Short mmCIF file of C-alpha atoms and ligand atoms in Angstrom, two decimals:
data_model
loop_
_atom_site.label_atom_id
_atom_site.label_comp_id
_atom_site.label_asym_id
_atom_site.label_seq_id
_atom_site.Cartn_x
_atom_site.Cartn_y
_atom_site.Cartn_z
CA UNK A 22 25.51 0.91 21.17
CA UNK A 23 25.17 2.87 18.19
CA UNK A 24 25.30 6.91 18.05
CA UNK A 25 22.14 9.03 19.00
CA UNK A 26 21.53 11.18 15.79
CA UNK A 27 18.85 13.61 15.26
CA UNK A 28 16.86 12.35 12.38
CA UNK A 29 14.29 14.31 10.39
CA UNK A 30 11.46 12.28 8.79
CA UNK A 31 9.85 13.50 5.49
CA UNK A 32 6.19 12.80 5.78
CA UNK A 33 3.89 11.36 8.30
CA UNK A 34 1.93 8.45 6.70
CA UNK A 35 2.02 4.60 7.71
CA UNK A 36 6.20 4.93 6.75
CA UNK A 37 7.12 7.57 8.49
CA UNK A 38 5.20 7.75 11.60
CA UNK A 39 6.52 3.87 12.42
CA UNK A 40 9.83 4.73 11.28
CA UNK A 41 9.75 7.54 13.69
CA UNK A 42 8.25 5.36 16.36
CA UNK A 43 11.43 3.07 15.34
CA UNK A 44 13.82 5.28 15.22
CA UNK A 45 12.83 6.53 18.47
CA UNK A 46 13.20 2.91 20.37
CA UNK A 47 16.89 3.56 18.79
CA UNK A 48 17.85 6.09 20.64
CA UNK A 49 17.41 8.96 18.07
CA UNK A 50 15.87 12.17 18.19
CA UNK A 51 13.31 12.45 16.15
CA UNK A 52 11.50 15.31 13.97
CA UNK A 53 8.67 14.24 11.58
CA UNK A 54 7.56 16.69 8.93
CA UNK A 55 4.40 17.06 7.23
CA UNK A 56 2.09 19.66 5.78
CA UNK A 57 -0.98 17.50 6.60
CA UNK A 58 -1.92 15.58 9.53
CA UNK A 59 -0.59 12.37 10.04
CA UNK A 60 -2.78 10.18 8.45
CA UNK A 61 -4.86 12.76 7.07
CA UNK A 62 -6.82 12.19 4.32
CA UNK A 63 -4.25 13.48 1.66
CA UNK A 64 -2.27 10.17 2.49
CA UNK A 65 -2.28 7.00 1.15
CA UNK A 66 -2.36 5.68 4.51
CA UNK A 67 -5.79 6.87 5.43
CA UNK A 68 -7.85 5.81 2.86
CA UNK A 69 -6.43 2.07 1.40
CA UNK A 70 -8.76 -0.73 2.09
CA UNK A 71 -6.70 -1.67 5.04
CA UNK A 72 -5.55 -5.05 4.31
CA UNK A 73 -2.74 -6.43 6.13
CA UNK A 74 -1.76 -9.22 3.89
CA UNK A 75 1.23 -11.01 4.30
CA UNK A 76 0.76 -13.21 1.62
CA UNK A 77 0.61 -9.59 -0.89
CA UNK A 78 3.88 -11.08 -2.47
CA UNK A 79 2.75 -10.55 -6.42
CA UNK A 80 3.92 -7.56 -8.03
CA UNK A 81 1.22 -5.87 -10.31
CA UNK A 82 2.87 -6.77 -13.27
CA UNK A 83 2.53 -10.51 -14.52
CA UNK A 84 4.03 -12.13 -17.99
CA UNK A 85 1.84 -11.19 -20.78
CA UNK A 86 0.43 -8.29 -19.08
CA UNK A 87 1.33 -5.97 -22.31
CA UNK A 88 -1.21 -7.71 -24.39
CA UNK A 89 -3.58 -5.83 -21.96
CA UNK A 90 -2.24 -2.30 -22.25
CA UNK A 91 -4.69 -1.40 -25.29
CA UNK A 92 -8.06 -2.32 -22.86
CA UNK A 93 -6.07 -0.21 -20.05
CA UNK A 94 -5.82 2.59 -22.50
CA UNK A 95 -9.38 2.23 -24.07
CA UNK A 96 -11.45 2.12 -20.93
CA UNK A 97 -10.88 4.79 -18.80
CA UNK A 98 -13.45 2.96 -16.21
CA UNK A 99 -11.69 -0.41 -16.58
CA UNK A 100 -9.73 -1.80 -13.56
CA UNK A 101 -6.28 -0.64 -14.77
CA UNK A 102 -7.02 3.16 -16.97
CA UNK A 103 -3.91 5.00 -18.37
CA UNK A 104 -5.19 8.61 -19.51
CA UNK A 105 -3.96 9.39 -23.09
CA UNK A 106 -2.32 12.66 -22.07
CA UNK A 107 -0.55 11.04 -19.28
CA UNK A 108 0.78 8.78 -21.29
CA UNK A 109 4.22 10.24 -22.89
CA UNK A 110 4.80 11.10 -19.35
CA UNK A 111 4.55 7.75 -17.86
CA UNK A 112 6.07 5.77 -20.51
CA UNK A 113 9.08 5.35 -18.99
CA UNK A 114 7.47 3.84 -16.22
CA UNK A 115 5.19 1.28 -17.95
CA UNK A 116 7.95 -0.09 -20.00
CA UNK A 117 9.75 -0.64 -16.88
CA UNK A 118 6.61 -2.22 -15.30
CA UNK A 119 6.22 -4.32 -18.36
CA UNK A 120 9.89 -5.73 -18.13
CA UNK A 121 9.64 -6.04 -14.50
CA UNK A 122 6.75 -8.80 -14.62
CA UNK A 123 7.80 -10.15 -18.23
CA UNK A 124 9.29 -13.37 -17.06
CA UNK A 125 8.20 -16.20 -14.28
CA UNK A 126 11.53 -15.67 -12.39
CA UNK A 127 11.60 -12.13 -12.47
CA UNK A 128 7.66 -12.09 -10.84
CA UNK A 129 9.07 -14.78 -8.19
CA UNK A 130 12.67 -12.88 -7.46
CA UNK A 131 10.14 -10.06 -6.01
CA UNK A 132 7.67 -12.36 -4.07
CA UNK A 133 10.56 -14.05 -2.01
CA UNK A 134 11.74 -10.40 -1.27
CA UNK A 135 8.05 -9.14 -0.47
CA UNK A 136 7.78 -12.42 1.64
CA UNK A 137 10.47 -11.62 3.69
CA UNK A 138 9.32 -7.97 4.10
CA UNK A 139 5.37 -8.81 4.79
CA UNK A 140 5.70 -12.21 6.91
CA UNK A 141 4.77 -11.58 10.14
CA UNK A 142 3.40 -7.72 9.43
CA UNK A 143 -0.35 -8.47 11.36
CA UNK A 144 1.69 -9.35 14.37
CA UNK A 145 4.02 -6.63 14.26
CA UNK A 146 1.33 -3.92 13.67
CA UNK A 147 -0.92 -5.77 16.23
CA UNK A 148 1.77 -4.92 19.00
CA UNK A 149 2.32 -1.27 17.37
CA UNK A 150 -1.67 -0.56 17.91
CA UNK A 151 -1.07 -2.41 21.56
CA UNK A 152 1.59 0.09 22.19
CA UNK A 153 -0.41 2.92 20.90
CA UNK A 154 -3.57 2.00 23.13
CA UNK A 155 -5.43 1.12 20.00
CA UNK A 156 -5.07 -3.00 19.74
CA UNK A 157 -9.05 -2.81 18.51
CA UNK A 158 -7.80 -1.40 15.19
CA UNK A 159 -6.20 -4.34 14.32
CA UNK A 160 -7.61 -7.86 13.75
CA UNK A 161 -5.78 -10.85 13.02
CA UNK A 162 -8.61 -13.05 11.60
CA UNK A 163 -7.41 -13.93 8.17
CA UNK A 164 -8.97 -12.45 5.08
CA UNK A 165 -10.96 -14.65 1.83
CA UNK A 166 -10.73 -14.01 -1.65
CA UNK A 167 -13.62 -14.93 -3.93
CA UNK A 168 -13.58 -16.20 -7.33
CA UNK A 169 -16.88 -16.83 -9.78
CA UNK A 170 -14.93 -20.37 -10.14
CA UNK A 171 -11.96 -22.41 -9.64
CA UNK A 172 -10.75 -22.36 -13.27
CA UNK A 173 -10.15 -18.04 -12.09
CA UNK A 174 -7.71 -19.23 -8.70
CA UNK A 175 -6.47 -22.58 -10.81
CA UNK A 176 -4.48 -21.08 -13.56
CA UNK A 177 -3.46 -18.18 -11.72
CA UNK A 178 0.60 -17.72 -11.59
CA UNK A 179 0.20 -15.27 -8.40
CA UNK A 180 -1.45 -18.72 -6.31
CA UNK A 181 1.54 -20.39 -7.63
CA UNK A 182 4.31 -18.34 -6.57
CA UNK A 183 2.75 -17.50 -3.55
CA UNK A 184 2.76 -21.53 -2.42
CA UNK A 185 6.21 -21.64 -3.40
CA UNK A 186 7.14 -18.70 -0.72
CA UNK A 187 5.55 -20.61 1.76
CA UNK A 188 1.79 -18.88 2.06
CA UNK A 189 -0.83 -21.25 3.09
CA UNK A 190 -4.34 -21.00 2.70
CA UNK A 191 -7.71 -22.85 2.89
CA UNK A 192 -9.63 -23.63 -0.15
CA UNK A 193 -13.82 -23.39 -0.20
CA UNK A 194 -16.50 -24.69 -1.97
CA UNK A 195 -19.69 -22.87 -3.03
CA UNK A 196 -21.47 -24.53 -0.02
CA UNK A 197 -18.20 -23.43 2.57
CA UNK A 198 -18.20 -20.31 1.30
CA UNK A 199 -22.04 -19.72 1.53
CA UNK A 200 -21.90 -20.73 5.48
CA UNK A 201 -19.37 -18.63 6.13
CA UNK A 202 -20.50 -15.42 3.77
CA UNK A 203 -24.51 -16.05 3.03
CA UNK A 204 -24.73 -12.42 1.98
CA UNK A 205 -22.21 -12.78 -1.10
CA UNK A 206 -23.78 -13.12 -4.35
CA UNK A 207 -23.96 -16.52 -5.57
CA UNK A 208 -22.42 -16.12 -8.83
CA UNK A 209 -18.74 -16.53 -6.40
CA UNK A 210 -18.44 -20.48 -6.24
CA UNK A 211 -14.95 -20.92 -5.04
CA UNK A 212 -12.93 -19.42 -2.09
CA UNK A 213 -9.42 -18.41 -0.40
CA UNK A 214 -9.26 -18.28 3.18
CA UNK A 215 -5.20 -17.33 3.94
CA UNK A 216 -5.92 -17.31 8.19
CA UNK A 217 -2.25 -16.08 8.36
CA UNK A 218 -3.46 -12.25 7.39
CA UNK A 219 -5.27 -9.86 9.14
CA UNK A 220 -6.60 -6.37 8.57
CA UNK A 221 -6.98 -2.86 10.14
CA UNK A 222 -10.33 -1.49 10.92
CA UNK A 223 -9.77 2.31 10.17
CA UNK A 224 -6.67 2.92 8.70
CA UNK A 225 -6.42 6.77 9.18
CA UNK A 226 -7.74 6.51 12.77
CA UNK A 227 -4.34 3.53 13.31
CA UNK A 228 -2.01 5.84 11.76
CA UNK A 229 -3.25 8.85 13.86
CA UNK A 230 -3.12 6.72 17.38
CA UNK A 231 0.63 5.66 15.94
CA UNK A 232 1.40 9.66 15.48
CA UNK A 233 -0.39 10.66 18.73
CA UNK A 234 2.05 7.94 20.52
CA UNK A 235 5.06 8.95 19.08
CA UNK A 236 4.44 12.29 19.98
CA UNK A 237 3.67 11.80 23.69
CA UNK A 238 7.28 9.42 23.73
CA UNK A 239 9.08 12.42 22.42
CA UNK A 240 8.95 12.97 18.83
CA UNK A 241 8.94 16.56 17.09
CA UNK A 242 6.30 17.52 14.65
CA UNK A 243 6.97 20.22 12.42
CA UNK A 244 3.71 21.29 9.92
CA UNK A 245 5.58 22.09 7.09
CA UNK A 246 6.28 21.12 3.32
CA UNK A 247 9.96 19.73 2.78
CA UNK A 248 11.33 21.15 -0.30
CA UNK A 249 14.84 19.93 -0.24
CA UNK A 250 18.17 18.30 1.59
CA UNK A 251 20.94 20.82 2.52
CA UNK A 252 24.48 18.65 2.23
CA UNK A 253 28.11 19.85 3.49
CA UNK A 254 30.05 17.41 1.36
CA UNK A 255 28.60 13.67 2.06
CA UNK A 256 27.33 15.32 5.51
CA UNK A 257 23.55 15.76 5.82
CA UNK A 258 22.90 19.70 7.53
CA UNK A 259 19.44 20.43 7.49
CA UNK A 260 15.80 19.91 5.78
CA UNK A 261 14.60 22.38 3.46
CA UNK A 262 11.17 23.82 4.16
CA UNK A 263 8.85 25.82 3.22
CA UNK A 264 8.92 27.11 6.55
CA UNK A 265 12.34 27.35 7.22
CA UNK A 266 15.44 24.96 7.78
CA UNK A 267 14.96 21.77 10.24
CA UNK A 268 18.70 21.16 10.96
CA UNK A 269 19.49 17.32 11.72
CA UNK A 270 22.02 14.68 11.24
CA UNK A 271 19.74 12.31 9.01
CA UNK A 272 16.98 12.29 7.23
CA UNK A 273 14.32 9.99 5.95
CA UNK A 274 12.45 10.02 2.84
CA UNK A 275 9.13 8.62 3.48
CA UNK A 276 6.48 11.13 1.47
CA UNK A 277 4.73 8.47 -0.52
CA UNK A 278 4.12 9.75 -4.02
CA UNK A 279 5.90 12.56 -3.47
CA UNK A 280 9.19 11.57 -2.67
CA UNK A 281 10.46 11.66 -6.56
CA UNK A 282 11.22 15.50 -5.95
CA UNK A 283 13.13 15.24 -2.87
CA UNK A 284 15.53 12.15 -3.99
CA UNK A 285 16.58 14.10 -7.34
CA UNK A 286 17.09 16.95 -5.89
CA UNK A 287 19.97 14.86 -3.72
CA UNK A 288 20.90 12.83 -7.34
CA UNK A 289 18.38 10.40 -7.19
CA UNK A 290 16.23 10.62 -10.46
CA UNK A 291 13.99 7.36 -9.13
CA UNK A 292 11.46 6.01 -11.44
CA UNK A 293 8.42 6.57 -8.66
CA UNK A 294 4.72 7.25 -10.04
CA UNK A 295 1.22 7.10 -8.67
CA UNK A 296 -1.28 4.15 -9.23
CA UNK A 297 -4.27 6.35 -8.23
CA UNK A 298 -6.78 4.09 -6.36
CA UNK A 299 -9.99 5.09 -4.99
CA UNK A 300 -12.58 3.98 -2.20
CA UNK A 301 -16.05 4.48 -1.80
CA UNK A 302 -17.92 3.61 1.85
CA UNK A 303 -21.15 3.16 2.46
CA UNK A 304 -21.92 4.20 5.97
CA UNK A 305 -24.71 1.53 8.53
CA UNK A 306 -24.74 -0.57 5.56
CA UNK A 307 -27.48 -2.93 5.73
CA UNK A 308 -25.60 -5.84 4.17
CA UNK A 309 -22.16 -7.17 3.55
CA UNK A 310 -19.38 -9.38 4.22
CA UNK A 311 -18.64 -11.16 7.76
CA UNK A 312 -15.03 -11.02 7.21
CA UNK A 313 -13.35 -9.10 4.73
CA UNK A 314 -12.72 -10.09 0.74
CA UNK A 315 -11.38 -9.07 -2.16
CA UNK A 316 -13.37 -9.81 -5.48
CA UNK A 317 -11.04 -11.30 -8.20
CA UNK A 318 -13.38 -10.06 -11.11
CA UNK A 319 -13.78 -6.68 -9.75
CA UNK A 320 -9.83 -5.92 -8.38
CA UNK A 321 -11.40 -4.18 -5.33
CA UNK A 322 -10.85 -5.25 -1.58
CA UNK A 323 -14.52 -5.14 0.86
CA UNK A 324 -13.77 -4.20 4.53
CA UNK A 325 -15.52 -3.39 7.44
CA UNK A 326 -14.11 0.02 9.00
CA UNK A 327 -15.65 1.96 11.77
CA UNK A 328 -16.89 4.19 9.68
CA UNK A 329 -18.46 1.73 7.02
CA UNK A 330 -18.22 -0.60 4.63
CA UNK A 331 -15.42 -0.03 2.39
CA UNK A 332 -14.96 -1.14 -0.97
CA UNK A 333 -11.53 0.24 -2.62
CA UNK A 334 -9.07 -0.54 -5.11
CA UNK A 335 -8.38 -0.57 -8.80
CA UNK A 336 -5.57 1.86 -10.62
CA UNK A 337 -5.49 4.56 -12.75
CA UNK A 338 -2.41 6.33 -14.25
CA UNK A 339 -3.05 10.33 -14.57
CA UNK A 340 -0.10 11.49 -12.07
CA UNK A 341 -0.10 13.67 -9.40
CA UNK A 342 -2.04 16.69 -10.31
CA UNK A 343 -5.18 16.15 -12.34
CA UNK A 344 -8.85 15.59 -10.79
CA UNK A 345 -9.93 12.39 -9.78
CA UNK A 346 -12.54 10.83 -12.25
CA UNK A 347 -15.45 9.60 -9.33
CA UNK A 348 -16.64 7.50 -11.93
CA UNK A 349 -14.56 5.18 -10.78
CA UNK A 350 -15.26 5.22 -6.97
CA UNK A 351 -19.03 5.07 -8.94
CA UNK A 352 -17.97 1.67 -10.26
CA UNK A 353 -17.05 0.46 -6.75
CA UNK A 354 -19.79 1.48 -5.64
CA UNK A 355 -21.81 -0.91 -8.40
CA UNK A 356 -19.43 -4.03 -7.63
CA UNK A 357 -20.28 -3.58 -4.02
CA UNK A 358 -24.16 -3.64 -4.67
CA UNK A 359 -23.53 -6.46 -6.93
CA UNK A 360 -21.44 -8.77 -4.76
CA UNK A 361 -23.91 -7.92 -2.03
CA UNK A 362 -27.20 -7.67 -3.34
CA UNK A 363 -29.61 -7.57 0.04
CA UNK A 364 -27.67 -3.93 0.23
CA UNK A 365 -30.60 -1.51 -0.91
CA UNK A 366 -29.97 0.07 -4.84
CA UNK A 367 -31.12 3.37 -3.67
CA UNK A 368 -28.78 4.06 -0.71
CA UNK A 369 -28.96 8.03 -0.62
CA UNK A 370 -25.93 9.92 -1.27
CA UNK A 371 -25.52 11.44 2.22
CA UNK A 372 -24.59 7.47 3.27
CA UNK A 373 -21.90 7.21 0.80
CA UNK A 374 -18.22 8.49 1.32
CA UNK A 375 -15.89 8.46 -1.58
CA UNK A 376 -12.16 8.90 -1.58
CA UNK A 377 -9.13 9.21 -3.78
CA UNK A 378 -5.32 8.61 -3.61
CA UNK A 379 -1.89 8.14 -4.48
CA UNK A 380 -0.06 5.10 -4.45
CA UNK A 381 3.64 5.20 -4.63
CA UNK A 382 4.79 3.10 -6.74
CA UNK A 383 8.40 1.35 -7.99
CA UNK A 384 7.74 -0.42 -11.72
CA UNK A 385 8.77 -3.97 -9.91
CA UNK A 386 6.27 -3.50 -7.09
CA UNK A 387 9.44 -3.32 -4.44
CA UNK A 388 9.66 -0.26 -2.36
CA UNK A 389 12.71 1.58 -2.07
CA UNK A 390 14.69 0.88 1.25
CA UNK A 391 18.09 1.95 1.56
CA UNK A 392 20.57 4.72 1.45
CA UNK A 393 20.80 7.73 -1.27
CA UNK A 394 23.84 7.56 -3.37
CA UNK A 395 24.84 10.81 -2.21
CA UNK A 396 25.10 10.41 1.61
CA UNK A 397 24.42 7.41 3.94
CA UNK A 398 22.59 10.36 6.06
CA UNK A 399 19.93 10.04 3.71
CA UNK A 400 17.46 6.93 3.74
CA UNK A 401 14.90 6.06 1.43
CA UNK A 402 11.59 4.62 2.62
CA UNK A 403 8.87 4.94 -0.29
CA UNK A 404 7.62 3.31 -3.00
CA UNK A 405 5.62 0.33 -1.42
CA UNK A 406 2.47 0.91 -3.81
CA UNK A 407 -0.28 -2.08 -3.36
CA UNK A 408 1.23 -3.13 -0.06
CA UNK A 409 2.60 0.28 2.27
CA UNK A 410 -0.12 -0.61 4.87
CA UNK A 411 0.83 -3.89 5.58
CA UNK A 412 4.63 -3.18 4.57
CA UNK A 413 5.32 -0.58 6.86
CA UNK A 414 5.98 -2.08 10.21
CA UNK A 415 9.09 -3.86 9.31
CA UNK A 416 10.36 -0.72 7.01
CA UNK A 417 9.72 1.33 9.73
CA UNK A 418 12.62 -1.18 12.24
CA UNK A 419 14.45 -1.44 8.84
CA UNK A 420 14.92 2.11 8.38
CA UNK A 421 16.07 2.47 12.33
CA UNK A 422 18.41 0.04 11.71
CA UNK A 423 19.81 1.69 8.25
CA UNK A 424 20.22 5.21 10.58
CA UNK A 425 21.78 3.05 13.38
CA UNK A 426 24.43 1.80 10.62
CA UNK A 427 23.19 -1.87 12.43
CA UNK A 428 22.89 -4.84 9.92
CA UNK A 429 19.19 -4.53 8.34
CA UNK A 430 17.11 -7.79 9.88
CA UNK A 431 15.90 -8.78 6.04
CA UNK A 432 18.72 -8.54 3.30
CA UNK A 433 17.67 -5.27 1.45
CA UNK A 434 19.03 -6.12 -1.77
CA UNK A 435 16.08 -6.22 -3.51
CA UNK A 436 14.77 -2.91 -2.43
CA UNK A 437 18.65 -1.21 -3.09
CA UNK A 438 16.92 2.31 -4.66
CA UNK A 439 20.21 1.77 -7.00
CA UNK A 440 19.27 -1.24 -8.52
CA UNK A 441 17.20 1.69 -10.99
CA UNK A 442 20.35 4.28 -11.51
C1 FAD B 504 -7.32 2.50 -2.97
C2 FAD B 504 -6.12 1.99 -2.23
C3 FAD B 504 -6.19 0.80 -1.52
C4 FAD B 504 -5.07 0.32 -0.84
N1 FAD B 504 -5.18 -0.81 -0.07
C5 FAD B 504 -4.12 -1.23 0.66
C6 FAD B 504 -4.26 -2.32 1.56
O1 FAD B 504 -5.34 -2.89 1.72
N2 FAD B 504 -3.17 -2.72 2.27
C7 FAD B 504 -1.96 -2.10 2.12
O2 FAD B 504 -1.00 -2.54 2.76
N3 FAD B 504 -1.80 -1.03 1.31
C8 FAD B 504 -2.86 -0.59 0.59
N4 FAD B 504 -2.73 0.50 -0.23
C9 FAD B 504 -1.41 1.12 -0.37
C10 FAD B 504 -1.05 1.98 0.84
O3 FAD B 504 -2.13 2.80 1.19
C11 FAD B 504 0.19 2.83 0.54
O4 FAD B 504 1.21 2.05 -0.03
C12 FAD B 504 0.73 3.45 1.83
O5 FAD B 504 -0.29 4.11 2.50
C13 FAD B 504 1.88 4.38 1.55
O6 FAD B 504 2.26 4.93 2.78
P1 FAD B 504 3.32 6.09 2.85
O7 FAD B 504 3.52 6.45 4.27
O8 FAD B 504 4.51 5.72 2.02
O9 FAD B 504 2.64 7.30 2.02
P2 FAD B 504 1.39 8.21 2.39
O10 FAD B 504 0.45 7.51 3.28
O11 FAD B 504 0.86 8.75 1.12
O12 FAD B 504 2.02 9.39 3.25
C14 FAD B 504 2.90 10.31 2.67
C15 FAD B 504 2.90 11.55 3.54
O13 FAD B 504 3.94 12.42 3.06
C16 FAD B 504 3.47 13.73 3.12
N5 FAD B 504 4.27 14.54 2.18
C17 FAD B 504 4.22 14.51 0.82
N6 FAD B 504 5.11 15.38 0.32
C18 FAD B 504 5.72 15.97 1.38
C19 FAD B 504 6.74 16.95 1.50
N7 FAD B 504 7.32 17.51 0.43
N8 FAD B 504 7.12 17.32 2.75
C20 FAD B 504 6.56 16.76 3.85
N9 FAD B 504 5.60 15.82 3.79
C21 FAD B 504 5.20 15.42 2.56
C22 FAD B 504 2.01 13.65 2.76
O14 FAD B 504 1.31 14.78 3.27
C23 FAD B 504 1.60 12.36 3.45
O15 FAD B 504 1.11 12.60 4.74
C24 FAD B 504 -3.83 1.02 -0.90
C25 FAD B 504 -3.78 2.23 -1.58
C26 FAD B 504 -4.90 2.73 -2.23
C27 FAD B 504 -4.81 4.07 -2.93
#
């Protein structure tokens, strides 16, 4: 039986609210900390597209993705912008991206390790939302991908590597794919069904219910901004706040794109930066998919939520601090109208929601899961970028297990934060 510690969690999105939940079946005492509300809309959690995909195993970065960086650059609309006067900043970060994905073996090193983190996520966050009260929010009905042909899915490395991890999907022709989607637009011939995913139908609403439940079992919530670690030695004290001091024998990191702060103030200096993604949602839509998709021309994921029909995705590198540019949720918007075209051109404004947010993200696509460098008091439990939905319900028993000092179930070599410093 391992010791009963009282842990402090740094921020309430998808990570840290099941990590507290986690850490909580452990035995620990838990304190989560957050400025905002769990899954409020300032987190990543609340407004992703709400995919759970297990077979999300491809890091963004492919071989030969550097002959792209000029179109990224030029078109600030495209599906991956950098902004010119971001760009000294984030240099660093793109050439590690670029390295990351420049060979076949280093792209399949980080699928194995995503496979082993994402395989059976829709059934572990299907028993979360069960244990919540929520088990509506999550579906485990697969999820289709549509191409305009099979030359797009044939020569695709990602389809590739994801076979040779052991995903399995069904293939559809134009006439499959109409029967199951007549809506689409019928310029998509060829289809992905992987049954083995599943999705959640309001993200921010599932990582509320998760918050509401750990708080009725017991957990702390303080409303505060964390602003450092205090250390005695290698011993873990307290969390700095803006409020004051939480005292407690271990704390998480788990403030999405924020976390880069709070690990070098402790000696960390992590390479962690924001893929800005957006989502736009057309509320009582009139049209749209049966199931949920993702386009493979336009980079964006469609999925019913109770509030809509949402269509988000793409990235944009501009850091933590300037405005969004809504010209991009515009050109979701657009791809939705076009992949759907029975939804009405002049939906009025009042119907449309738009969103924007950070995703935290490593240059390998492999969130950080371990201990700081400085103290095994300290976990890490950021960085999961494309895939922190889906990803967190095994992070979350991952990081009990680091603060339990119990073997991790998955070998966390390949998310060792060190494997940067
Ligand atoms: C457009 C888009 C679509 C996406 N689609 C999907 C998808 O379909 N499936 C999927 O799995 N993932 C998806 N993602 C990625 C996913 O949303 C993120 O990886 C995930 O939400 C990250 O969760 P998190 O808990 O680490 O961070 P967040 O959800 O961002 O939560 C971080 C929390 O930390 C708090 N915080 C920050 N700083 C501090 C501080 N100093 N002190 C205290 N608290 C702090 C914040 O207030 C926030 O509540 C998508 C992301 C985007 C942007």
């Amino acid at each position: 039986m391992s010791q009963s510690r009282h842990v402090a969690i740094i921020g309430a999105g998808a990570v840290g609210v099941i990590s507290a939940i986690e850490a909580l079946r452990e035995g620990h005492r838990v304190t989560l900390i957050d400025p905002g509300d769990p899954g409020g809309e300032q987190a990543a959690s609340y407004g992703n597209a709400g995919w759970l995909s297990s077979h999300s195993v491809i890091p963004p970065a492919e071989p030969g993705v550097w002959k792209k960086v000029p179109f990224y650059l030029m078109d600030p609309l495209g599906p991956l912008a950098i902004r010119w006067s971001y760009l000294p900043k984030a240099l660093p970060w793109l050439i590690r991206y670029l390295l990351s994905g420049w060979t076949e073996a280093r792209v399949e090193k980080t699928a194995f390790a995503l496979r082993d983190l994402l395989k059976d996520a829709p059934l572990l966050h299907r028993k979360l939302a069960e244990e919540a009260g929520v088990p509506e929010l999550i579906e485990r009905n697969g999820v289709m991908h549509v191409f305009p042909s099979r030359g797009n899915f044939d020569g695709d490395l990602g389809w590739r590597l994801r076979k040779r991890v052991g995903v399995k999907w069904l293939e559809l022709d134009a006439n499959e794919m109409r029967q199951r989607e007549p809506d689409l637009h019928p310029r998509y011939t060829f289809g992905v069904v992987v049954e083995e995913a599943g999705r959640c139908r309001d993200p921010g609403a599932y990582v509320a219910a998760l918050a509401n439940h750990a708080l009725a079992s017991g957990v702390n919530l303080v409303r505060a901004k964390a602003t450092g670690l205090k250390l005695n030695g290698n011993k873990l004290v307290a969390v700095l706040t803006e409020t004051g001091e939480v005292p407690c024998d271990a704390a998480v990191i788990a403030a999405g794109a924020r976390s880069k702060q709070l690990t070098a103030s402790v000696g960390d200096p992590l390479p962690l930066e924001t893929e800005r993604g957006y989502h736009v949602m057309i509320e009582n839509p009139e049209s749209g998919p049966r199931g949920s998709m993702m386009a493979s021309d336009a980079k964006m994921v469609v999925n019913w939520t109770d509030k809509g029909l949402r269509a988000a995705g793409t990235v944009e590198i501009a850091g933590l601090e300037v405005e969004p540019n809504w010209k991009r949720a515009e050109i979701l918007r657009d791809h939705l109208l076009s992949m759907f075209p029975k939804l009405p051109k002049d939906i009025p404004a009042s119907r449309i929601k738009t969103w924007f947010g950070h995703r935290p993200s490593m240059p390998d696509g492999r969130p950080c899961i371990g201990y700081a460098r400085a103290s095994r008091d300290i976990v890490y439990a950021f960085g999961h970028g494309h895939i922190g939905l889906v990803g967190s319900a095994r992070t979350g028993r991952l990081v009990a297990q680091l603060l339990s000092g119990k073997t991790p179930e998955i070998p966390l070599a390949p998310f060792a934060p060190d494997r940067f410093l």
